[in-house]
Amino acid sequence: MFEAFISGTGSYLPERRLTNHDLEMMVDTSDEWIVQRTGIRERRIADPADATSDLATRAARIALKEAHRSVDDIECIILCTVTPDTYMPAGAVYVQRALGATRAAAFDLSAACTGFIHGVTVGTALVRSGVYENLLVVGAETLSRIVDPTDRNTCILFGDGAGAAVLSRSEPGSSSRVMDSYLRADGTGSCLIELPGGGSRRPATHESIDAKQHFLRMQGKEVFKFATKSLVELIEVALERNHLVPDDLAIVVPHQVNYRIIEAALKKVAIPLERMLLNLERYGNTSAASVPIALHDAVTEGRLRRGDHVLLVAFGAGLTWGYNLLKW
Ligand code: UT7
């Protein structure tokens, strides 16, 4: 078996900022409520001319440069998203076209906020088994296109953005590698976060649009409980399965959604807050993009050193949850 490692990361955040004060003009909320209940101060909103693949392509170009790989080295593009440009064809083909990655296969992977973790898991299997030498895993979202701007339960949380990683082959026994991955799902919680309309169960009709079924819905309190529980489980399982203690983790990169979820989880696992990479204050929840954006932040802030154990953890709609443990 070969090893797979992350040879480069990148991210792209749209320029337009939607602040809590802007939201005060749109719905019955306040900066104080949002900051106290979530920790979010602003999020980014994609330019109307951009679709998810445009954000994904920009993040991917940076990751390629950082990885010292050219587009011709890329043999596969996995786009993790719940907001593809179109349902058919897959959003990944627009990234493939925009990059000019003519050698690459391209497909979408839908696992909501845990999407990037799934993408790294699948990509690692493809690299380790010798199918591909270099592939791109991109988490990208334009959630502003599926958020109801009049629903204060959701519109305060979500933002747009993209993050990318190049996964590359290294020789068996290489130190720098994806050490372990763990994926879980519980479909009995599918109604807790959903976009009910537009699929085969409830195809789009005038009535479905009038009923706002094309917008994301969330039962926040229930999801909060699940998120806290799953974050604790992910950290504990990662430590146990890999015979590590909390101090062995140089950094934990969690799905960015709510500061209180992190705080509640840290009461149960002995990891200091400084070791959690947090950027939700600036970008809010960008679903599948949130972990790769935060990972790229960790790289650019110089927080990762060779040999560090890095834990990527995420949870979200499905319900789904999972981790990737990396040796940097
Ligand atoms: O990425 C997928 C994973 N998603 C998540 O992990 C989301 C997890 N959930 C959350 O982060 C939190 O549940 C929210 C931030 C969404 C909501 O916070 P909460 O502390 O659970 O608030 P709540 O829903 O229990 O609402 C408390 C009160 C309610 O008023 P009453 O009934 O007590 O009078 C809400 O109507 O706050 C009210 N409220 C708001 N007030 C001002 C709800 N949203 C807002 C708002 N501004 N935006």
Coordinates of C-alpha atoms and ligand atoms in Angstrom, one line a residue:
M1 CA 0.0 0.0 0.0
F2 CA 1.1 3.5 -0.8
E3 CA 0.5 6.4 1.6
A4 CA -1.6 9.5 0.8
F5 CA -0.7 12.9 2.1
I6 CA -1.9 16.5 1.7
S7 CA 0.6 18.1 -0.5
G8 CA -1.1 21.5 -0.7
T9 CA -4.1 23.5 0.5
G10 CA -6.0 26.5 -0.7
S11 CA -9.1 28.6 0.0
Y12 CA -11.3 31.3 -1.6
L13 CA -13.6 33.6 0.3
P14 CA -15.9 36.0 -1.6
E15 CA -15.2 39.7 -0.9
R16 CA -18.7 40.7 0.1
R17 CA -19.2 40.6 3.9
L18 CA -22.6 40.2 5.5
T19 CA -22.3 41.5 9.0
N20 CA -24.6 40.9 12.0
H21 CA -25.6 44.5 11.7
D22 CA -26.6 43.9 8.1
L23 CA -28.8 41.0 9.3
E24 CA -30.4 43.3 11.9
M25 CA -31.9 45.1 8.9
M26 CA -33.2 41.8 7.4
V27 CA -34.7 39.9 10.3
D28 CA -35.6 40.3 13.9
T29 CA -32.2 39.7 15.4
S30 CA -29.3 41.5 17.0
D31 CA -25.5 41.5 16.8
E32 CA -25.5 40.8 20.5
W33 CA -27.7 37.7 20.2
I34 CA -25.8 36.2 17.3
V35 CA -22.4 36.8 18.9
Q36 CA -23.5 35.3 22.3
R37 CA -25.3 32.3 20.8
T38 CA -22.9 31.5 18.0
G39 CA -19.7 33.5 18.0
I40 CA -20.3 34.6 14.4
R41 CA -19.7 38.3 13.5
E42 CA -19.8 38.1 9.7
R43 CA -20.0 35.7 6.8
R44 CA -19.1 36.0 3.1
I45 CA -21.6 36.1 0.2
A46 CA -20.7 35.1 -3.3
D47 CA -21.0 37.5 -6.2
P48 CA -24.3 36.9 -8.1
A49 CA -22.3 36.1 -11.2
D50 CA -20.4 33.2 -9.4
A51 CA -21.6 29.7 -8.9
T52 CA -20.1 27.1 -6.5
S53 CA -17.6 25.9 -9.2
D54 CA -16.2 29.4 -9.6
L55 CA -15.3 29.5 -5.9
A56 CA -14.1 25.9 -6.0
T57 CA -11.8 26.6 -9.0
R58 CA -10.2 29.5 -7.3
A59 CA -9.4 27.5 -4.1
A60 CA -8.2 24.6 -6.2
R61 CA -5.7 26.8 -8.1
I62 CA -4.1 27.9 -4.9
A63 CA -3.9 24.3 -3.6
L64 CA -2.2 23.2 -6.8
K65 CA 0.3 26.0 -6.5
E66 CA 1.0 25.2 -2.9
A67 CA 1.4 21.5 -3.8
H68 CA 3.8 22.3 -6.6
R69 CA 1.5 20.3 -8.9
S70 CA 0.2 21.3 -12.3
V71 CA -3.4 20.7 -13.6
D72 CA -2.0 18.0 -15.8
D73 CA -0.9 16.1 -12.6
I74 CA -4.5 15.9 -11.4
E75 CA -6.3 12.6 -12.2
C76 CA -9.5 13.1 -10.3
I77 CA -11.5 16.0 -8.8
I78 CA -13.9 15.3 -5.9
L79 CA -16.2 18.2 -5.3
C80 CA -17.9 18.0 -1.9
T81 CA -20.9 20.2 -1.9
V82 CA -24.7 20.5 -1.3
T83 CA -24.9 23.5 -3.6
P84 CA -23.6 22.3 -7.0
D85 CA -24.0 24.6 -10.0
T86 CA -26.5 22.1 -11.3
Y87 CA -27.8 18.7 -10.2
M88 CA -26.9 17.4 -13.6
P89 CA -24.1 17.3 -14.6
A90 CA -22.1 17.1 -11.4
G91 CA -20.6 20.4 -10.2
A92 CA -17.2 18.9 -10.4
V93 CA -17.1 18.9 -14.2
Y94 CA -17.3 22.7 -14.2
V95 CA -14.3 22.8 -12.0
Q96 CA -12.5 20.3 -14.3
R97 CA -13.4 22.5 -17.3
A98 CA -12.4 25.7 -15.7
L99 CA -9.0 24.3 -14.6
G100 CA -8.4 22.6 -17.9
A101 CA -7.7 19.4 -16.0
T102 CA -8.2 17.2 -19.1
R103 CA -6.8 14.0 -17.5
A104 CA -9.1 14.2 -14.5
A105 CA -12.2 12.3 -13.7
A106 CA -14.7 14.5 -11.8
F107 CA -17.6 13.7 -9.5
D108 CA -19.6 15.3 -6.7
L109 CA -19.8 14.0 -3.2
S110 CA -22.8 14.9 -1.0
A111 CA -22.4 14.5 2.7
A112 CA -23.3 18.1 3.8
C113 CA -21.0 19.6 6.4
T114 CA -19.1 16.3 6.7
G115 CA -18.5 16.4 2.9
F116 CA -14.8 17.2 2.9
I117 CA -14.0 14.5 5.5
H118 CA -15.8 12.0 3.2
G119 CA -13.8 13.4 0.2
V120 CA -10.5 13.0 1.9
T121 CA -11.5 9.5 3.0
V122 CA -12.4 8.4 -0.5
G123 CA -9.5 10.2 -2.1
T124 CA -7.1 8.6 0.4
A125 CA -8.4 5.2 -0.6
L126 CA -7.9 5.9 -4.3
V127 CA -4.4 7.1 -3.7
R128 CA -3.3 4.4 -1.3
S129 CA -4.6 1.6 -3.6
G130 CA -2.6 3.0 -6.5
V131 CA -5.5 4.2 -8.7
Y132 CA -4.4 7.8 -8.7
E133 CA -1.2 9.6 -7.8
N134 CA -2.6 13.1 -7.4
L135 CA -6.2 14.2 -6.9
L136 CA -8.1 17.3 -5.8
V137 CA -10.6 17.3 -3.0
V138 CA -12.6 20.5 -2.9
G139 CA -15.3 21.6 -0.4
A140 CA -17.2 24.5 -1.8
E141 CA -20.6 26.1 -1.1
T142 CA -22.8 28.9 -2.1
L143 CA -25.2 28.4 0.8
S144 CA -26.6 31.9 0.4
R145 CA -28.5 30.5 -2.6
I146 CA -30.4 28.0 -0.4
V147 CA -30.9 30.0 2.8
D148 CA -34.2 31.7 3.4
P149 CA -33.2 35.4 4.0
T150 CA -36.3 35.8 6.2
D151 CA -35.6 32.8 8.5
R152 CA -33.6 34.0 11.5
N153 CA -33.0 30.5 12.6
T154 CA -30.7 29.8 9.6
C155 CA -29.8 33.0 7.8
I156 CA -27.5 34.1 10.7
L157 CA -25.4 31.0 10.5
F158 CA -24.4 30.3 6.9
G159 CA -21.9 31.7 4.5
D160 CA -20.2 31.0 1.1
G161 CA -16.7 29.9 0.5
A162 CA -14.4 27.2 -0.8
G163 CA -11.4 25.2 0.4
A164 CA -9.3 22.7 -1.4
A165 CA -6.5 20.1 -0.8
V166 CA -4.3 18.1 -3.2
L167 CA -3.9 14.5 -2.1
S168 CA -0.7 12.9 -3.3
R169 CA 0.9 9.5 -3.2
S170 CA 4.0 8.9 -1.2
E171 CA 5.9 5.7 -0.6
P172 CA 4.8 3.0 1.9
G173 CA 5.9 3.9 5.4
S174 CA 6.1 7.7 4.7
S175 CA 5.7 9.7 7.9
S176 CA 3.5 12.5 6.4
R177 CA 0.1 10.8 5.7
V178 CA -3.6 10.4 6.3
M179 CA -3.4 8.1 9.3
D180 CA -7.0 7.2 9.9
S181 CA -10.5 8.1 8.8
Y182 CA -13.9 7.4 10.4
L183 CA -17.3 8.1 8.9
R184 CA -20.7 7.7 10.4
A185 CA -24.4 8.3 9.4
D186 CA -27.8 8.2 11.1
G187 CA -30.6 8.7 8.6
T188 CA -33.2 8.7 11.3
G189 CA -32.1 12.3 11.9
S190 CA -32.6 13.3 8.2
C191 CA -35.4 15.8 9.0
L192 CA -33.2 17.8 11.4
I193 CA -31.5 19.7 8.6
E194 CA -33.0 19.4 5.1
L195 CA -33.8 21.0 1.9
P196 CA -37.1 19.3 1.3
G197 CA -38.1 20.4 -2.3
G198 CA -36.7 19.9 -5.7
G199 CA -35.6 16.3 -5.4
S200 CA -37.5 13.2 -6.6
R201 CA -39.6 13.0 -3.5
R202 CA -41.0 16.6 -3.9
P203 CA -40.1 17.8 -7.4
A204 CA -40.1 21.6 -7.9
T205 CA -43.6 23.0 -8.5
H206 CA -45.1 26.5 -8.1
E207 CA -46.6 25.1 -4.8
S208 CA -43.2 23.9 -3.5
I209 CA -41.7 27.2 -4.2
D210 CA -44.6 29.1 -2.5
A211 CA -44.1 26.7 0.5
K212 CA -40.4 27.7 0.5
Q213 CA -39.4 24.0 0.1
H214 CA -36.3 25.1 -1.9
F215 CA -34.8 26.6 1.2
L216 CA -32.7 24.9 3.9
R217 CA -34.6 24.1 7.2
M218 CA -33.0 23.3 10.5
Q219 CA -34.1 22.3 14.0
G220 CA -31.3 24.2 15.6
K221 CA -31.7 22.9 19.2
E222 CA -31.7 19.2 18.2
V223 CA -28.8 19.7 15.8
F224 CA -26.9 21.5 18.6
K225 CA -27.2 18.5 20.9
F226 CA -26.1 16.1 18.1
A227 CA -23.2 18.3 17.1
T228 CA -21.8 18.5 20.6
K229 CA -22.2 14.8 21.2
S230 CA -20.6 13.9 17.9
L231 CA -17.7 16.3 18.3
V232 CA -16.8 14.6 21.6
E233 CA -17.3 11.1 20.1
L234 CA -15.0 12.0 17.1
I235 CA -12.2 13.2 19.3
E236 CA -12.4 10.3 21.7
V237 CA -12.6 7.6 18.9
A238 CA -9.6 9.2 17.1
L239 CA -7.5 9.2 20.2
E240 CA -8.5 5.6 21.2
R241 CA -8.1 4.1 17.7
N242 CA -4.7 5.6 17.2
H243 CA -3.4 5.1 20.8
L244 CA -2.9 8.9 21.3
V245 CA -3.5 11.2 24.3
P246 CA -5.0 14.7 23.9
D247 CA -1.6 16.3 24.2
D248 CA -0.5 14.4 21.0
L249 CA -2.9 16.5 18.9
A250 CA -1.1 19.6 17.8
I251 CA -4.3 21.1 16.4
V252 CA -8.0 20.1 15.9
V253 CA -9.8 21.6 12.9
P254 CA -13.5 21.4 13.6
H255 CA -16.4 22.2 11.4
Q256 CA -17.1 25.8 12.0
V257 CA -20.6 26.4 13.2
N258 CA -21.1 27.6 16.7
Y259 CA -18.5 28.6 19.4
R260 CA -20.8 27.1 22.1
I261 CA -20.6 23.7 20.5
I262 CA -16.8 23.8 20.7
E263 CA -17.0 25.1 24.3
A264 CA -19.4 22.4 25.4
A265 CA -17.3 19.6 23.8
L266 CA -14.1 20.9 25.3
K267 CA -15.6 20.5 28.8
K268 CA -15.6 16.7 28.1
V269 CA -12.2 16.2 26.3
A270 CA -9.0 17.5 27.7
I271 CA -8.0 19.7 24.8
P272 CA -7.2 23.4 25.4
L273 CA -9.2 25.9 23.3
E274 CA -5.9 27.3 21.8
R275 CA -5.5 24.0 20.0
M276 CA -8.8 24.3 18.2
L277 CA -8.6 26.2 14.9
L278 CA -11.5 28.7 14.9
N279 CA -12.5 31.1 12.2
L280 CA -16.3 31.0 12.4
E281 CA -16.3 34.6 13.7
R282 CA -15.3 35.7 10.2
Y283 CA -16.9 33.2 7.9
G284 CA -19.8 31.5 9.7
N285 CA -20.8 28.0 8.7
T286 CA -19.8 27.2 5.1
S287 CA -20.8 23.5 5.3
A288 CA -18.4 21.3 3.3
A289 CA -16.0 24.2 2.8
S290 CA -15.6 25.0 6.4
V291 CA -12.9 22.4 7.4
P292 CA -10.7 22.9 4.3
I293 CA -10.9 26.7 4.7
A294 CA -9.9 26.4 8.3
L295 CA -7.1 23.9 7.4
H296 CA -5.7 26.3 4.9
D297 CA -5.9 29.1 7.6
A298 CA -3.8 26.8 9.9
V299 CA -1.2 26.4 7.1
T300 CA -1.0 30.1 6.2
E301 CA -0.8 31.1 9.9
G302 CA 2.2 28.7 10.3
R303 CA 0.4 26.6 12.9
L304 CA 1.3 23.2 11.4
R305 CA 4.8 21.6 11.6
R306 CA 6.0 18.5 10.0
G307 CA 5.2 15.5 12.1
D308 CA 2.2 17.1 13.9
H309 CA -0.9 15.2 14.4
V310 CA -3.8 17.2 12.9
L311 CA -7.4 16.1 13.5
L312 CA -10.2 17.2 11.1
V313 CA -13.7 16.8 12.5
A314 CA -17.1 17.5 11.1
F315 CA -20.8 16.8 11.6
G316 CA -24.0 17.9 9.8
A317 CA -27.0 17.0 7.8
G318 CA -27.8 13.4 7.3
L319 CA -27.0 13.1 10.0
T320 CA -23.4 12.5 9.2
W321 CA -20.2 12.8 11.2
G322 CA -16.6 11.9 10.7
Y323 CA -12.9 12.6 11.1
N324 CA -9.6 12.4 9.2
L325 CA -6.5 12.1 11.4
L326 CA -3.4 13.4 9.5
K327 CA 0.3 13.3 10.3
W328 CA 1.5 16.5 8.8
Ligands
UT7_1 O1 -23.7 22.8 9.9 C1 -24.7 21.9 10.4 C2 -24.7 21.9 11.8 N1 -25.5 22.9 12.4 C3 -25.4 23.2 13.6 O2 -24.6 22.6 14.3 C4 -26.4 24.2 14.2 C5 -26.5 24.0 15.7 N2 -27.5 24.8 16.3 C6 -27.2 26.1 16.8 O3 -26.1 26.5 16.5 C7 -28.2 26.8 17.6 O4 -29.2 26.0 17.9 C8 -28.7 28.1 16.9 C9 -27.6 29.2 16.9 C10 -29.2 27.8 15.6 C11 -29.8 28.7 17.8 O5 -29.4 28.9 19.1 P1 -30.2 28.4 20.4 O6 -29.5 28.8 21.6 O7 -30.4 26.9 20.2 O8 -31.5 29.2 20.3 P2 -33.0 28.6 20.2 O9 -33.3 28.0 18.9 O10 -33.2 27.7 21.4 O11 -33.8 29.9 20.4 C12 -33.8 30.6 21.7 C13 -34.6 31.9 21.5 C14 -36.0 31.6 20.9 O12 -36.9 32.6 21.5 P3 -37.9 32.1 22.6 O13 -38.7 31.0 22.0 O14 -37.0 31.6 23.8 O15 -38.7 33.4 22.9 C15 -35.8 31.9 19.4 O16 -37.0 32.3 18.8 O17 -34.0 32.8 20.6 C16 -34.9 33.1 19.5 N3 -34.0 33.2 18.3 C17 -33.5 34.3 17.9 N4 -33.4 35.6 18.5 C18 -32.7 36.5 17.9 C19 -33.7 32.2 17.4 N5 -33.0 32.8 16.4 C20 -32.8 34.0 16.7 C21 -32.0 35.1 16.1 N6 -32.0 36.3 16.7 N7 -31.4 34.9 15.0

